[in-house]
């Protein structure tokens, strides 16, 4: 890889490690009775303390440092004084900017005692993301990612959200290419070494349709079924890929689902 690609990978590696570190620390914080506001405050302080900045804060008017999406919220839930309850599932989505580079990741957390069906949804969502990542190599296509995710999810009896997708990133928070989480193999954009983007499937227990709430940010399942999401920032290499947002503590998936 040339010097420009090496620089972008190194910058993304540092930002990604900070974002993943924030999620690692949330394992000891997220429990019944904690508010999503507390989660947001922790993420803001952790990222700042590590010499970075929370990218979502004030991005296009978003008021908080992370997104907290519980139960039937698909994505972009706004942290508030909402108490987590036993049995909830929650996605926390954080993005750190370090020296101009972005590291974007999200993870599901199980709050207290969670239903068997919710656990199955969360595990299927994580596994689908990993299957999508494993298709990455120079010369493969964005459609290969979406196909791998969709096939796994639908075999498990769930559906892939169509209204949101992964995205390129680097010095900008969002840029091309769009990474759809459904599709056909060997379609879409051909991948080349040096490309940076997120893979972040949103998977619904019921139908894939979503609707946007009046706050202009929060997306929920139209049928009020549960939704789950995982996200990693990845880079394409000449012989495969690198994941920049892996947990150093191996907490990418809730312990009870391993």
GROMACS .gro file of C-alpha atoms in nm:
model
  258
    1UNK     CA    1   0.000   0.000   0.000
    2UNK     CA    2   0.120   0.351  -0.077
    3UNK     CA    3   0.206   0.614   0.184
    4UNK     CA    4  -0.133   0.787   0.157
    5UNK     CA    5  -0.318   0.464   0.232
    6UNK     CA    6  -0.081   0.378   0.516
    7UNK     CA    7  -0.142   0.721   0.670
    8UNK     CA    8  -0.521   0.684   0.645
    9UNK     CA    9  -0.510   0.335   0.797
   10UNK     CA   10  -0.291   0.451   1.085
   11UNK     CA   11  -0.517   0.749   1.157
   12UNK     CA   12  -0.831   0.535   1.143
   13UNK     CA   13  -0.664   0.271   1.361
   14UNK     CA   14  -0.608   0.527   1.640
   15UNK     CA   15  -0.957   0.675   1.618
   16UNK     CA   16  -1.115   0.330   1.601
   17UNK     CA   17  -0.930   0.212   1.911
   18UNK     CA   18  -1.066   0.505   2.112
   19UNK     CA   19  -1.424   0.445   1.996
   20UNK     CA   20  -1.399   0.074   2.075
   21UNK     CA   21  -1.246   0.151   2.413
   22UNK     CA   22  -1.545   0.364   2.507
   23UNK     CA   23  -1.781   0.074   2.432
   24UNK     CA   24  -1.560  -0.166   2.629
   25UNK     CA   25  -1.595   0.048   2.940
   26UNK     CA   26  -1.973   0.066   2.906
   27UNK     CA   27  -1.995  -0.304   2.997
   28UNK     CA   28  -1.961  -0.211   3.365
   29UNK     CA   29  -2.202   0.084   3.336
   30UNK     CA   30  -2.502  -0.044   3.141
   31UNK     CA   31  -2.751  -0.208   3.378
   32UNK     CA   32  -3.116  -0.167   3.482
   33UNK     CA   33  -3.182   0.179   3.629
   34UNK     CA   34  -2.908   0.360   3.436
   35UNK     CA   35  -3.022   0.636   3.201
   36UNK     CA   36  -2.912   0.680   2.840
   37UNK     CA   37  -2.802   1.030   2.943
   38UNK     CA   38  -2.543   0.871   3.175
   39UNK     CA   39  -2.418   0.659   2.884
   40UNK     CA   40  -2.383   0.971   2.668
   41UNK     CA   41  -2.194   1.163   2.936
   42UNK     CA   42  -1.954   0.873   2.984
   43UNK     CA   43  -1.884   0.843   2.610
   44UNK     CA   44  -1.822   1.218   2.580
   45UNK     CA   45  -1.577   1.220   2.870
   46UNK     CA   46  -1.397   0.898   2.769
   47UNK     CA   47  -1.338   1.016   2.413
   48UNK     CA   48  -1.225   1.361   2.530
   49UNK     CA   49  -0.993   1.210   2.791
   50UNK     CA   50  -0.827   1.010   2.512
   51UNK     CA   51  -0.747   1.318   2.307
   52UNK     CA   52  -1.033   1.284   2.061
   53UNK     CA   53  -1.373   1.440   1.994
   54UNK     CA   54  -1.720   1.286   1.965
   55UNK     CA   55  -1.818   1.321   1.599
   56UNK     CA   56  -2.198   1.299   1.646
   57UNK     CA   57  -2.208   1.600   1.882
   58UNK     CA   58  -2.371   1.887   1.686
   59UNK     CA   59  -2.329   1.693   1.358
   60UNK     CA   60  -2.614   1.827   1.141
   61UNK     CA   61  -2.773   1.943   1.464
   62UNK     CA   62  -2.757   1.613   1.656
   63UNK     CA   63  -2.759   1.715   2.024
   64UNK     CA   64  -2.558   1.435   2.189
   65UNK     CA   65  -2.220   1.258   2.178
   66UNK     CA   66  -2.352   0.911   2.094
   67UNK     CA   67  -2.666   0.736   1.977
   68UNK     CA   68  -2.856   0.510   2.218
   69UNK     CA   69  -3.116   0.290   2.047
   70UNK     CA   70  -3.326   0.066   2.271
   71UNK     CA   71  -3.558  -0.220   2.176
   72UNK     CA   72  -3.766  -0.112   1.873
   73UNK     CA   73  -3.545   0.190   1.796
   74UNK     CA   74  -3.350   0.101   1.482
   75UNK     CA   75  -3.086   0.375   1.497
   76UNK     CA   76  -3.005   0.736   1.595
   77UNK     CA   77  -3.183   0.726   1.930
   78UNK     CA   78  -3.111   1.044   2.128
   79UNK     CA   79  -2.978   0.994   2.484
   80UNK     CA   80  -3.212   1.135   2.750
   81UNK     CA   81  -3.330   1.072   3.105
   82UNK     CA   82  -3.473   0.735   3.003
   83UNK     CA   83  -3.415   0.454   3.250
   84UNK     CA   84  -3.298   0.122   3.114
   85UNK     CA   85  -3.518  -0.166   3.229
   86UNK     CA   86  -3.448  -0.532   3.290
   87UNK     CA   87  -3.489  -0.716   2.960
   88UNK     CA   88  -3.401  -0.420   2.735
   89UNK     CA   89  -3.155  -0.444   2.450
   90UNK     CA   90  -2.963  -0.133   2.354
   91UNK     CA   91  -2.728  -0.029   2.077
   92UNK     CA   92  -2.468   0.237   2.158
   93UNK     CA   93  -2.312   0.403   1.852
   94UNK     CA   94  -1.997   0.611   1.899
   95UNK     CA   95  -1.759   0.786   1.661
   96UNK     CA   96  -1.428   0.937   1.769
   97UNK     CA   97  -1.235   1.197   1.569
   98UNK     CA   98  -0.862   1.174   1.638
   99UNK     CA   99  -0.620   1.397   1.447
  100UNK     CA  100  -0.890   1.447   1.184
  101UNK     CA  101  -0.962   1.076   1.129
  102UNK     CA  102  -1.289   0.903   1.217
  103UNK     CA  103  -1.345   0.570   1.395
  104UNK     CA  104  -1.712   0.467   1.393
  105UNK     CA  105  -1.852   0.165   1.576
  106UNK     CA  106  -2.160   0.040   1.756
  107UNK     CA  107  -2.239  -0.253   1.977
  108UNK     CA  108  -2.541  -0.420   2.136
  109UNK     CA  109  -2.572  -0.456   2.512
  110UNK     CA  110  -2.814  -0.681   2.703
  111UNK     CA  111  -2.974  -0.518   3.006
  112UNK     CA  112  -3.038  -0.765   3.286
  113UNK     CA  113  -3.229  -1.080   3.189
  114UNK     CA  114  -3.313  -1.069   2.818
  115UNK     CA  115  -3.557  -1.293   2.630
  116UNK     CA  116  -3.440  -1.586   2.418
  117UNK     CA  117  -3.584  -1.423   2.106
  118UNK     CA  118  -3.396  -1.097   2.171
  119UNK     CA  119  -3.072  -1.287   2.224
  120UNK     CA  120  -3.124  -1.473   1.897
  121UNK     CA  121  -3.179  -1.143   1.713
  122UNK     CA  122  -2.865  -0.985   1.861
  123UNK     CA  123  -2.650  -1.290   1.781
  124UNK     CA  124  -2.782  -1.312   1.424
  125UNK     CA  125  -2.707  -0.942   1.372
  126UNK     CA  126  -2.349  -0.977   1.494
  127UNK     CA  127  -2.289  -1.292   1.290
  128UNK     CA  128  -2.427  -1.123   0.977
  129UNK     CA  129  -2.185  -0.832   1.017
  130UNK     CA  130  -1.891  -1.072   1.049
  131UNK     CA  131  -2.005  -1.266   0.741
  132UNK     CA  132  -2.022  -0.939   0.548
  133UNK     CA  133  -1.674  -0.838   0.664
  134UNK     CA  134  -1.529  -1.174   0.560
  135UNK     CA  135  -1.622  -1.109   0.196
  136UNK     CA  136  -1.383  -0.812   0.182
  137UNK     CA  137  -1.085  -0.824  -0.050
  138UNK     CA  138  -0.951  -0.622  -0.339
  139UNK     CA  139  -1.168  -0.690  -0.645
  140UNK     CA  140  -1.480  -0.801  -0.457
  141UNK     CA  141  -1.800  -0.596  -0.466
  142UNK     CA  142  -2.017  -0.406  -0.222
  143UNK     CA  143  -2.301  -0.638  -0.328
  144UNK     CA  144  -2.104  -0.933  -0.188
  145UNK     CA  145  -2.123  -0.770   0.157
  146UNK     CA  146  -2.496  -0.712   0.138
  147UNK     CA  147  -2.569  -1.058   0.001
  148UNK     CA  148  -2.378  -1.233   0.281
  149UNK     CA  149  -2.561  -1.029   0.545
  150UNK     CA  150  -2.906  -1.069   0.392
  151UNK     CA  151  -2.873  -1.444   0.335
  152UNK     CA  152  -2.773  -1.511   0.695
  153UNK     CA  153  -3.035  -1.285   0.850
  154UNK     CA  154  -3.324  -1.418   0.644
  155UNK     CA  155  -3.223  -1.777   0.716
  156UNK     CA  156  -3.255  -1.688   1.085
  157UNK     CA  157  -3.607  -1.553   1.028
  158UNK     CA  158  -3.529  -1.181   1.054
  159UNK     CA  159  -3.525  -0.889   0.807
  160UNK     CA  160  -3.265  -0.637   0.690
  161UNK     CA  161  -3.347  -0.265   0.719
  162UNK     CA  162  -3.337  -0.095   0.379
  163UNK     CA  163  -3.359   0.270   0.484
  164UNK     CA  164  -3.007   0.301   0.630
  165UNK     CA  165  -2.667   0.176   0.519
  166UNK     CA  166  -2.297   0.176   0.591
  167UNK     CA  167  -2.078   0.452   0.450
  168UNK     CA  168  -1.731   0.556   0.356
  169UNK     CA  169  -1.535   0.763   0.606
  170UNK     CA  170  -1.190   0.902   0.672
  171UNK     CA  171  -1.134   1.274   0.720
  172UNK     CA  172  -1.511   1.308   0.665
  173UNK     CA  173  -1.776   1.141   0.881
  174UNK     CA  174  -1.985   1.023   0.586
  175UNK     CA  175  -1.875   0.987   0.224
  176UNK     CA  176  -1.907   0.735  -0.062
  177UNK     CA  177  -1.945   0.448  -0.104
  178UNK     CA  178  -2.280   0.352   0.047
  179UNK     CA  179  -2.267  -0.002   0.185
  180UNK     CA  180  -2.608  -0.170   0.154
  181UNK     CA  181  -2.675  -0.460   0.387
  182UNK     CA  182  -2.875  -0.651   0.128
  183UNK     CA  183  -2.820  -0.725  -0.239
  184UNK     CA  184  -2.674  -0.960  -0.497
  185UNK     CA  185  -2.316  -1.091  -0.530
  186UNK     CA  186  -2.087  -0.925  -0.785
  187UNK     CA  187  -2.302  -0.610  -0.802
  188UNK     CA  188  -2.239  -0.258  -0.680
  189UNK     CA  189  -1.899  -0.094  -0.649
  190UNK     CA  190  -1.579  -0.294  -0.694
  191UNK     CA  191  -1.351  -0.273  -0.392
  192UNK     CA  192  -0.991  -0.159  -0.408
  193UNK     CA  193  -0.712  -0.152  -0.149
  194UNK     CA  194  -0.725   0.154   0.072
  195UNK     CA  195  -1.102   0.193   0.083
  196UNK     CA  196  -1.240   0.278   0.430
  197UNK     CA  197  -1.604   0.230   0.525
  198UNK     CA  198  -1.844   0.102   0.788
  199UNK     CA  199  -2.045  -0.218   0.784
  200UNK     CA  200  -2.339  -0.171   1.020
  201UNK     CA  201  -2.639  -0.398   0.957
  202UNK     CA  202  -2.967  -0.304   1.124
  203UNK     CA  203  -3.178  -0.617   1.163
  204UNK     CA  204  -3.544  -0.631   1.264
  205UNK     CA  205  -3.729  -0.908   1.442
  206UNK     CA  206  -4.034  -0.838   1.223
  207UNK     CA  207  -4.073  -0.650   0.894
  208UNK     CA  208  -3.791  -0.429   0.766
  209UNK     CA  209  -4.001  -0.111   0.737
  210UNK     CA  210  -3.903   0.186   0.955
  211UNK     CA  211  -4.044   0.529   1.036
  212UNK     CA  212  -3.882   0.849   1.158
  213UNK     CA  213  -4.007   1.012   1.478
  214UNK     CA  214  -4.086   1.383   1.506
  215UNK     CA  215  -3.742   1.465   1.648
  216UNK     CA  216  -3.607   1.411   1.296
  217UNK     CA  217  -3.346   1.158   1.410
  218UNK     CA  218  -3.493   0.856   1.587
  219UNK     CA  219  -3.585   0.572   1.349
  220UNK     CA  220  -3.809   0.294   1.482
  221UNK     CA  221  -3.954  -0.028   1.345
  222UNK     CA  222  -4.293   0.040   1.189
  223UNK     CA  223  -4.441  -0.276   1.343
  224UNK     CA  224  -4.280  -0.202   1.685
  225UNK     CA  225  -4.074  -0.523   1.672
  226UNK     CA  226  -3.724  -0.538   1.820
  227UNK     CA  227  -3.424  -0.417   1.621
  228UNK     CA  228  -3.050  -0.476   1.664
  229UNK     CA  229  -2.733  -0.336   1.510
  230UNK     CA  230  -2.357  -0.385   1.517
  231UNK     CA  231  -2.098  -0.173   1.339
  232UNK     CA  232  -1.729  -0.187   1.260
  233UNK     CA  233  -1.505   0.047   1.064
  234UNK     CA  234  -1.302  -0.156   0.814
  235UNK     CA  235  -1.037  -0.106   0.550
  236UNK     CA  236  -0.976  -0.307   0.234
  237UNK     CA  237  -0.620  -0.437   0.186
  238UNK     CA  238  -0.453  -0.606  -0.110
  239UNK     CA  239  -0.513  -0.948   0.044
  240UNK     CA  240  -0.821  -0.896   0.263
  241UNK     CA  241  -0.923  -0.643   0.525
  242UNK     CA  242  -0.848  -0.478   0.858
  243UNK     CA  243  -1.106  -0.410   1.130
  244UNK     CA  244  -1.019  -0.085   1.308
  245UNK     CA  245  -1.277  -0.098   1.588
  246UNK     CA  246  -1.221  -0.438   1.750
  247UNK     CA  247  -1.256  -0.462   2.125
  248UNK     CA  248  -0.918  -0.501   2.298
  249UNK     CA  249  -1.107  -0.684   2.574
  250UNK     CA  250  -1.283  -0.918   2.326
  251UNK     CA  251  -1.621  -0.770   2.420
  252UNK     CA  252  -1.746  -0.718   2.064
  253UNK     CA  253  -2.033  -0.956   2.140
  254UNK     CA  254  -2.210  -0.983   2.481
  255UNK     CA  255  -2.047  -1.256   2.687
  256UNK     CA  256  -2.370  -1.453   2.729
  257UNK     CA  257  -2.400  -1.496   2.351
  258UNK     CA  258  -2.052  -1.642   2.290
   0.00000   0.00000   0.00000
